[in-house]
JSON list of C-alpha atoms and ligand atoms in Angstrom, two decimals:
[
{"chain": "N", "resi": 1, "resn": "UNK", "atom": "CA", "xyz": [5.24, 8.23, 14.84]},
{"chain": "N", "resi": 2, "resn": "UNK", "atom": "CA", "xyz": [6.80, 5.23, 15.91]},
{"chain": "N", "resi": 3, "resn": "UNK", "atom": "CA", "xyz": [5.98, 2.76, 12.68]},
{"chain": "N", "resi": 4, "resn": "UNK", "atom": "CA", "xyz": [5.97, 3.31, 9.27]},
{"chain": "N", "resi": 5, "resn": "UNK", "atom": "CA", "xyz": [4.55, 1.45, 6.74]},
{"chain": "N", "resi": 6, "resn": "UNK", "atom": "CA", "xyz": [5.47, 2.09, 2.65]},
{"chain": "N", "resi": 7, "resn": "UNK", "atom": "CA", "xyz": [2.98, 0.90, -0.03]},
{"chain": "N", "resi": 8, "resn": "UNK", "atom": "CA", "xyz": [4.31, 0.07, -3.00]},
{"chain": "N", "resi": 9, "resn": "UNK", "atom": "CA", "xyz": [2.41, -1.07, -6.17]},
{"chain": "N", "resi": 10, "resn": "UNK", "atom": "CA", "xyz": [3.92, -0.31, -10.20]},
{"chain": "N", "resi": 11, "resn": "UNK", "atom": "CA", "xyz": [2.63, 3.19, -10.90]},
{"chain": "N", "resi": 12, "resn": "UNK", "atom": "CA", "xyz": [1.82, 4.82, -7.86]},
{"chain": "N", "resi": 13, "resn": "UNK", "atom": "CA", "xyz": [-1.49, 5.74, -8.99]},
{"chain": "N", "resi": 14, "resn": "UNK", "atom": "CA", "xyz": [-3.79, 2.83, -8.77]},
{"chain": "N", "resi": 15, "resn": "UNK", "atom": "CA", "xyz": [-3.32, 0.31, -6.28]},
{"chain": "N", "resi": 16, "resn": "UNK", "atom": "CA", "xyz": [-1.07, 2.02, -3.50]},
{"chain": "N", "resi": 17, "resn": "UNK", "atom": "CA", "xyz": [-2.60, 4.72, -2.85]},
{"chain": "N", "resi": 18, "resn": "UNK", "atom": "CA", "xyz": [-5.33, 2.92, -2.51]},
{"chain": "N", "resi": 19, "resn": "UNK", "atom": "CA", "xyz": [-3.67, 0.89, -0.06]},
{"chain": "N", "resi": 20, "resn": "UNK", "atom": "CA", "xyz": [-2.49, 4.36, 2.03]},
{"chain": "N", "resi": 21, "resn": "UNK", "atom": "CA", "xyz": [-5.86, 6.19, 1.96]},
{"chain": "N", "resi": 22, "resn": "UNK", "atom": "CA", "xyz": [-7.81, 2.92, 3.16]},
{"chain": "N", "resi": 23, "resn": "UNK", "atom": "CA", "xyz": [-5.16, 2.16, 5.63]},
{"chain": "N", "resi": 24, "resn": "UNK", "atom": "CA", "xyz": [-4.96, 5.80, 6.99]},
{"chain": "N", "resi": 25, "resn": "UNK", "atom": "CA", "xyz": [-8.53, 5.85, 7.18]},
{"chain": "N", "resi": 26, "resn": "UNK", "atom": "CA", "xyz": [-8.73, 2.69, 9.31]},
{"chain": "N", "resi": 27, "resn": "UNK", "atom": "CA", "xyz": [-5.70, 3.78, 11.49]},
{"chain": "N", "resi": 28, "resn": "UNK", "atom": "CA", "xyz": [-8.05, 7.23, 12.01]},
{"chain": "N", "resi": 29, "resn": "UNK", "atom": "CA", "xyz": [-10.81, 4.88, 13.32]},
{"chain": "N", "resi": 30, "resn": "UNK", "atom": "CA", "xyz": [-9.15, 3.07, 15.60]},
{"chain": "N", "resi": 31, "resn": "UNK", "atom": "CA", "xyz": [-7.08, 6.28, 17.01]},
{"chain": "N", "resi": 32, "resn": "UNK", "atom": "CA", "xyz": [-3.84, 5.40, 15.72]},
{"chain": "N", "resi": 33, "resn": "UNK", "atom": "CA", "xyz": [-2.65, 7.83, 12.90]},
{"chain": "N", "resi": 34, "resn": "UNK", "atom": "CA", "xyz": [-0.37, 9.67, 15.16]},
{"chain": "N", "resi": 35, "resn": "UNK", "atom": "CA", "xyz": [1.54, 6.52, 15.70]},
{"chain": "N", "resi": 36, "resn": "UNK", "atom": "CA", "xyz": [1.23, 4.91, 12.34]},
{"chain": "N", "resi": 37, "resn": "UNK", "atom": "CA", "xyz": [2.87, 6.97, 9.27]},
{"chain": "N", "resi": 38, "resn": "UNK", "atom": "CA", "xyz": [1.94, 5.58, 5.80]},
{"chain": "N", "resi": 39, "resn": "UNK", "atom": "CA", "xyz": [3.17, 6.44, 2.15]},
{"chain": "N", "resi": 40, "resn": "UNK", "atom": "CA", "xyz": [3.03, 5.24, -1.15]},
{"chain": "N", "resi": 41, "resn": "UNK", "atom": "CA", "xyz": [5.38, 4.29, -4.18]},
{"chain": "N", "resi": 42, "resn": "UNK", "atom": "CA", "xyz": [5.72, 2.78, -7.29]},
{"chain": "N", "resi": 43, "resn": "UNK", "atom": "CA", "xyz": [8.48, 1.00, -8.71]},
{"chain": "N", "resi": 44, "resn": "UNK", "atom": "CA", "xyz": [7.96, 2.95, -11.99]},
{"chain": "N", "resi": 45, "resn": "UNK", "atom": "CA", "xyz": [8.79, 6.75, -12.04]},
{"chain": "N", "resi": 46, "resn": "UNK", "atom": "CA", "xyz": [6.19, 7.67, -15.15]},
{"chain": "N", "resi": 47, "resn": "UNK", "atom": "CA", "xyz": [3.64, 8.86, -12.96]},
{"chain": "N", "resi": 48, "resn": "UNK", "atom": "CA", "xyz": [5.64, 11.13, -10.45]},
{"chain": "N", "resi": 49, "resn": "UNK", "atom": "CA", "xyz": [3.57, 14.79, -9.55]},
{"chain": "N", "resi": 50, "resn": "UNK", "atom": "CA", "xyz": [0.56, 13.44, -10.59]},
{"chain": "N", "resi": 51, "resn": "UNK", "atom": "CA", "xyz": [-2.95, 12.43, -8.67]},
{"chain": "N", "resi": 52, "resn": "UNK", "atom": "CA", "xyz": [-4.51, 8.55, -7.96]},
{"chain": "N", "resi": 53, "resn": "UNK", "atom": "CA", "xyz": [-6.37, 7.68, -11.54]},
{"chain": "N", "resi": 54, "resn": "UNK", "atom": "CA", "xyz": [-9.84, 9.07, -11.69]},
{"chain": "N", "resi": 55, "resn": "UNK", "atom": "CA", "xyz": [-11.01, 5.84, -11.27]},
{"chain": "N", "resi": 56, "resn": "UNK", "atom": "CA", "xyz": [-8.98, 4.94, -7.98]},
{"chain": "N", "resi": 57, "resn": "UNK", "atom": "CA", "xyz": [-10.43, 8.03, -6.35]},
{"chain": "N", "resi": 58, "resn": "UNK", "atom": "CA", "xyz": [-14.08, 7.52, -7.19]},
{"chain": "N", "resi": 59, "resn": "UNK", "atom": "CA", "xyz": [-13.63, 4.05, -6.04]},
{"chain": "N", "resi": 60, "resn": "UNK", "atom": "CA", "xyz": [-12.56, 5.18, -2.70]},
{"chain": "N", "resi": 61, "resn": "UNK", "atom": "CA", "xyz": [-14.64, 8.15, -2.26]},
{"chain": "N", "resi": 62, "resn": "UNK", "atom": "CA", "xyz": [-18.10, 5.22, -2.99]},
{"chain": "N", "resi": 63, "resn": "UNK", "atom": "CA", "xyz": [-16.63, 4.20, 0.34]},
{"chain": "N", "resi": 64, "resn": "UNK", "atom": "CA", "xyz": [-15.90, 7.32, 2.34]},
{"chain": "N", "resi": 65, "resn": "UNK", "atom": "CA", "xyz": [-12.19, 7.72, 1.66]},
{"chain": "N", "resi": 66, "resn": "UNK", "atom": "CA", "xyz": [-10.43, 10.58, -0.01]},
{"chain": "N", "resi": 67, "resn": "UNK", "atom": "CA", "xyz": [-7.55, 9.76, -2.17]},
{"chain": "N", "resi": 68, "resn": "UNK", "atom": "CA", "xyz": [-7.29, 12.97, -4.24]},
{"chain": "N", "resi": 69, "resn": "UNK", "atom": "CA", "xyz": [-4.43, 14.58, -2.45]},
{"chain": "N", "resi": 70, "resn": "UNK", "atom": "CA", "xyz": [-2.14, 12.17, -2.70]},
{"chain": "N", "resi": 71, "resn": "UNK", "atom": "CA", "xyz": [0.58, 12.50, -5.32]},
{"chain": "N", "resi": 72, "resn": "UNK", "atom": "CA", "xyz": [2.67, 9.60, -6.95]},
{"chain": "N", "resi": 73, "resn": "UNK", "atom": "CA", "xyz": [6.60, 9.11, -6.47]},
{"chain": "N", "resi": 74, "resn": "UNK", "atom": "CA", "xyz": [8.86, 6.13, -7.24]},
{"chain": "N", "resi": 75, "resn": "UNK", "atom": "CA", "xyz": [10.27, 4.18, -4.13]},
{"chain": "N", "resi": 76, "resn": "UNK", "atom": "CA", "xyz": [14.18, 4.47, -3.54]},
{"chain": "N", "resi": 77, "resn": "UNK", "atom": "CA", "xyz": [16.63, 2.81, -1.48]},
{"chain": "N", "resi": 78, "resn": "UNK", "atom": "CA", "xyz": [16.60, 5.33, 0.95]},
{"chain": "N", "resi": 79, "resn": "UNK", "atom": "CA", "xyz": [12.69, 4.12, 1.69]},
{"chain": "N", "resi": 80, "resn": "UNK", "atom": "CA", "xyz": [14.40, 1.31, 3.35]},
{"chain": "N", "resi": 81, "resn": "UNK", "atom": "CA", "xyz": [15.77, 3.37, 6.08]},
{"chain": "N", "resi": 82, "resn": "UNK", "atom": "CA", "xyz": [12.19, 5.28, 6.62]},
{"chain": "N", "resi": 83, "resn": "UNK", "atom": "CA", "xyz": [10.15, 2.43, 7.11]},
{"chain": "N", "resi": 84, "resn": "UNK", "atom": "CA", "xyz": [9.18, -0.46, 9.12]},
{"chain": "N", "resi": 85, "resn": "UNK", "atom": "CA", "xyz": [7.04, -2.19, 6.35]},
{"chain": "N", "resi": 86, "resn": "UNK", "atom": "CA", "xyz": [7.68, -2.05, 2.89]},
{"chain": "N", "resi": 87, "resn": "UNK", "atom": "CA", "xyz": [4.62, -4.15, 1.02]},
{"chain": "N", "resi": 88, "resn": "UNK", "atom": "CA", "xyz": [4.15, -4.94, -2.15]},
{"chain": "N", "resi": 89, "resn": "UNK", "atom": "CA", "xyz": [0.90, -5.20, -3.98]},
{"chain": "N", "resi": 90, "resn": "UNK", "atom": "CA", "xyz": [2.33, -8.07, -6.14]},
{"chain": "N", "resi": 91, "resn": "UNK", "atom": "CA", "xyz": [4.95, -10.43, -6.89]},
{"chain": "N", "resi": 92, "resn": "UNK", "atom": "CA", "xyz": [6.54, -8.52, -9.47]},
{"chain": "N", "resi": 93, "resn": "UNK", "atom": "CA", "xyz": [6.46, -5.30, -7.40]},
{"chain": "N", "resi": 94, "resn": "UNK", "atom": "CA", "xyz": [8.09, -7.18, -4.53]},
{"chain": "N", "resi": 95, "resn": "UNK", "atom": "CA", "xyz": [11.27, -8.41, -6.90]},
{"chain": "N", "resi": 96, "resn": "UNK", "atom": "CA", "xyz": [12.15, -5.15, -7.68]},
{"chain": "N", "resi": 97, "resn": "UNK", "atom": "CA", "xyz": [11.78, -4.19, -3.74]},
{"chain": "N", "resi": 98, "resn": "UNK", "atom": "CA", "xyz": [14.06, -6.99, -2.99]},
{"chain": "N", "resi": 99, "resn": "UNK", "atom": "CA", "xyz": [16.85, -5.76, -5.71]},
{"chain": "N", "resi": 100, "resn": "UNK", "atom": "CA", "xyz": [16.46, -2.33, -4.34]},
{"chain": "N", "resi": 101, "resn": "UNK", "atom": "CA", "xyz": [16.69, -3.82, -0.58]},
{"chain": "N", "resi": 102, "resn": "UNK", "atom": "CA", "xyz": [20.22, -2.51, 1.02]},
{"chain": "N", "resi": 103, "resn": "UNK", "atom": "CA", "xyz": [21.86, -5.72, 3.19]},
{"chain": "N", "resi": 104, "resn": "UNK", "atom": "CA", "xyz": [21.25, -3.79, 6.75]},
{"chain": "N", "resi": 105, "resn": "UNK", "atom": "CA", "xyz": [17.18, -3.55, 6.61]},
{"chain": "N", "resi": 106, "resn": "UNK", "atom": "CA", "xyz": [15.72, -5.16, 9.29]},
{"chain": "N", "resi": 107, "resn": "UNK", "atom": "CA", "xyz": [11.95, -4.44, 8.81]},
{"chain": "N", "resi": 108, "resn": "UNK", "atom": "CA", "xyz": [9.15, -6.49, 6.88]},
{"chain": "N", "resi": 109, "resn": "UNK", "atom": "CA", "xyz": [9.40, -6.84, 2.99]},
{"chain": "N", "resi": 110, "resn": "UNK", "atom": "CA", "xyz": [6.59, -8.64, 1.77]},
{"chain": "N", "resi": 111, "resn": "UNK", "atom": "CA", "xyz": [3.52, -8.93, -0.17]},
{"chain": "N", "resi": 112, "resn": "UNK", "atom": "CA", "xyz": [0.74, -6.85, 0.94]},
{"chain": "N", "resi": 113, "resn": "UNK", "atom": "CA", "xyz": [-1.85, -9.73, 0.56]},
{"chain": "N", "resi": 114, "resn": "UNK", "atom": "CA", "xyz": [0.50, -11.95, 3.12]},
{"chain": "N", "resi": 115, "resn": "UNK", "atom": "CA", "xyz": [-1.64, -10.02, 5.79]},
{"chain": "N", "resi": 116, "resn": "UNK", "atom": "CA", "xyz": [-4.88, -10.82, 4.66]},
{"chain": "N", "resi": 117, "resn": "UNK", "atom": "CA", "xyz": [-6.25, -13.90, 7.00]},
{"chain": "N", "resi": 118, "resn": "UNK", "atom": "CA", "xyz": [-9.79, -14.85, 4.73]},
{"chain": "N", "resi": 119, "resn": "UNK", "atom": "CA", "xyz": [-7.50, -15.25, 1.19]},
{"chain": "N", "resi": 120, "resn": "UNK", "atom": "CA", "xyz": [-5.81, -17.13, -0.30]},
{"chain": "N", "resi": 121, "resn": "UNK", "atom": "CA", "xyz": [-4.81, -14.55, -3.31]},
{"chain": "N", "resi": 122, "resn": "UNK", "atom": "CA", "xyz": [-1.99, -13.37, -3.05]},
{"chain": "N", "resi": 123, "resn": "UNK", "atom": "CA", "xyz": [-1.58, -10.93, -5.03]},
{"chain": "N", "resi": 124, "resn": "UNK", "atom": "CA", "xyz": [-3.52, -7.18, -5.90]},
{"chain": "N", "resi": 125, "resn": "UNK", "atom": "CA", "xyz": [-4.10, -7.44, -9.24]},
{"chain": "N", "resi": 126, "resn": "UNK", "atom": "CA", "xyz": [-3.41, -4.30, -11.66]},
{"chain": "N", "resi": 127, "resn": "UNK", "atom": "CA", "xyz": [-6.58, -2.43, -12.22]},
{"chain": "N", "resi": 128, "resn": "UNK", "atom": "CA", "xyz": [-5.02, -0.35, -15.20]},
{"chain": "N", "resi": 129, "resn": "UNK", "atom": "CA", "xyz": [-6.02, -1.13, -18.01]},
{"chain": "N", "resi": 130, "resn": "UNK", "atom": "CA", "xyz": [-9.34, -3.21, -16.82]},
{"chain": "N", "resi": 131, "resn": "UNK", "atom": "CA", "xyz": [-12.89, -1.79, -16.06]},
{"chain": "N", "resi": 132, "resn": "UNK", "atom": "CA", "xyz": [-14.20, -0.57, -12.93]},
{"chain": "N", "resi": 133, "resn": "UNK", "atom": "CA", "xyz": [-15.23, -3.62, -11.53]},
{"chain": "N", "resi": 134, "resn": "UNK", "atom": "CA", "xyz": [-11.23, -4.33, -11.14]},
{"chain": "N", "resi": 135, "resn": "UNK", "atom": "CA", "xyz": [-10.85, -0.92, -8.60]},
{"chain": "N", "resi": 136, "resn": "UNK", "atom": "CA", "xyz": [-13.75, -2.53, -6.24]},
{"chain": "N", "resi": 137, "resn": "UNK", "atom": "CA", "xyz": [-12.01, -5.77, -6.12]},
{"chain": "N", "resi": 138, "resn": "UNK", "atom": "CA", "xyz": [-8.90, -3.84, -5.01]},
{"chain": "N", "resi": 139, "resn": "UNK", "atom": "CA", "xyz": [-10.93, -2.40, -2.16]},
{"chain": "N", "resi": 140, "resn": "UNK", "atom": "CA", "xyz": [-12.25, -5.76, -1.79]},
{"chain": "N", "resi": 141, "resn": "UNK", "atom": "CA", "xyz": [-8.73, -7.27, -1.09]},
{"chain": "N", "resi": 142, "resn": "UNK", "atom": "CA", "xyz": [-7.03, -4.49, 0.44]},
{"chain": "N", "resi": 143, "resn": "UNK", "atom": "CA", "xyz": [-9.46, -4.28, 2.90]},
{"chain": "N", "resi": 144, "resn": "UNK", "atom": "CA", "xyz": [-9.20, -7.60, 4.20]},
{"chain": "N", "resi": 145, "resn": "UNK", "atom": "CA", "xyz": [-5.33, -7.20, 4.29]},
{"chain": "N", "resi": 146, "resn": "UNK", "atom": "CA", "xyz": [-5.27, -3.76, 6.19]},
{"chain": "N", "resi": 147, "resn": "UNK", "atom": "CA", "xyz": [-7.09, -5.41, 9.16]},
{"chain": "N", "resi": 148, "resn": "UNK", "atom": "CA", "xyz": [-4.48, -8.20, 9.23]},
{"chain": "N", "resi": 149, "resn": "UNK", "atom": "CA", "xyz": [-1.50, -6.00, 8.86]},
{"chain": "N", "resi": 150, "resn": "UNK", "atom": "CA", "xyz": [-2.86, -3.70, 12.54]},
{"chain": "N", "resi": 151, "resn": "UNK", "atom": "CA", "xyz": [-2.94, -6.48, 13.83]},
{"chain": "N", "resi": 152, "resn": "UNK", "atom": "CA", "xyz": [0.46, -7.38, 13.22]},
{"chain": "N", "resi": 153, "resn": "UNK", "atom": "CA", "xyz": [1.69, -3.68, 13.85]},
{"chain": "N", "resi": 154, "resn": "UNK", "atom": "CA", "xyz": [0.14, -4.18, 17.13]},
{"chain": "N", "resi": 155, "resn": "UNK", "atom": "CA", "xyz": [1.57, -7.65, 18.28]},
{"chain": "N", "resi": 156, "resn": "UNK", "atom": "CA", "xyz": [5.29, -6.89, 16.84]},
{"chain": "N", "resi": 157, "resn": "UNK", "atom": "CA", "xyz": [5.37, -2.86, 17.94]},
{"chain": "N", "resi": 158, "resn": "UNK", "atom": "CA", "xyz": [2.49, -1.41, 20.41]},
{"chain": "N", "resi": 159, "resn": "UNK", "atom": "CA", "xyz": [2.55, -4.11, 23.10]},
{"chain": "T", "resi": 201, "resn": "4NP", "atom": "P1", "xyz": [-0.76, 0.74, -10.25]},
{"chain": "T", "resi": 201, "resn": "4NP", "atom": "O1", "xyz": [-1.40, 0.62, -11.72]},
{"chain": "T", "resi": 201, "resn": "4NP", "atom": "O2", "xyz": [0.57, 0.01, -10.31]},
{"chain": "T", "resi": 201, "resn": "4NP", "atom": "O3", "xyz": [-1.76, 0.03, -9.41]},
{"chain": "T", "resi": 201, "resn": "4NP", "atom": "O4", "xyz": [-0.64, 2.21, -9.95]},
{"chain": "T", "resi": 201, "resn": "4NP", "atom": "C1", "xyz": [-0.71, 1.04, -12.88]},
{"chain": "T", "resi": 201, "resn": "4NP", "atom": "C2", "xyz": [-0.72, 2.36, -13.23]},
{"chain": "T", "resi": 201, "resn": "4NP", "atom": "C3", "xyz": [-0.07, 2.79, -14.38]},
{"chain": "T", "resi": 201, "resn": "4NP", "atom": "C4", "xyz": [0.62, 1.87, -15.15]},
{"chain": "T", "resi": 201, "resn": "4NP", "atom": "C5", "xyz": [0.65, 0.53, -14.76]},
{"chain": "T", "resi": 201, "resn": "4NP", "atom": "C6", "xyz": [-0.02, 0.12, -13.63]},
{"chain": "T", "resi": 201, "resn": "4NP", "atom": "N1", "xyz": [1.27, 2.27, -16.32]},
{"chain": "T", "resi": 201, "resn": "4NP", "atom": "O5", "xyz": [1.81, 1.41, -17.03]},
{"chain": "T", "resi": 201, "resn": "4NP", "atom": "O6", "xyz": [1.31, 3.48, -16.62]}
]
């Protein structure tokens, strides 16, 4: 693999891996997952072991992507030495990512959303403790920022 790309939302189980099964699943159709490695994390460890919420994994399967055998973790410092982009899915997420940042990382720390060309949101809102309607808007957004963010893995890395 020769980029990496960490997403990182609060609990792990919602909005990231989200992000990572949508992501992987574009990377698939385009023929790039064996150059592309993505992950997920949260900035909170209450979720660690466990699956995407039930509601996060029917959302994705509606739309062809399995999310089920993914398991949360909480991000560490050391993520900053695995990966080229570490992207938050909002503002508060990316605060704690910058407190956690060591001084030498010389990748992309930003918010997930900054990659998304037809928004201007900026931010994935949490779909906890809303309805359903909140995990299709997630899709909604993340899918506009995934085909932003190959395009800038392709201009800064594979040319
Ligand atoms: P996520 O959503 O950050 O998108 O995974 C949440 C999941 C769990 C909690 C908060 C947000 N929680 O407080 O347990």
């Amino acid at each position: 693999m020769s980029v990496s790309v960490l997403f990182v939302c609060l609990g792990n189980i919602c909005r990231s891996p989200t992000a990572e099964g949508l992501f992987k699943a574009q990377l698939e159709k385009v023929g790039l997952e064996d150059v592309v490695a993505t992950d997920s994390a949260g900035t909170g460890g209450w979720h660690t072991g466990n699956p995407p919420d039930k509601r996060a994994i029917s959302a994705a399967a509606e739309r062809g992507i399995d999310i089920s055998v993914l398991r949360a973790r909480q991000v560490q410092a050391v993520d900053f030495d695995r990966f080229d982009y570490v992207l938050a899915m909002d503002s508060a997420n990316l605060s704690d990512l910058q407190a956690l940042r060591p001084e030498g990382f010389t990748g992309q720390l930003s918010l997930f959303l900054d990659y998304a060309q037809d928004t201007a949101q900026t931010q994935v809102p949490d779909p906890y403790y809303g309805g359903d309607e909140g995990f299709e808007h997630v899709l909604d957004l993340i899918e506009q920022a995934a085909e932003g963010l190959l395009a800038d893995i392709r201009q800064r890395h594979l040319t």
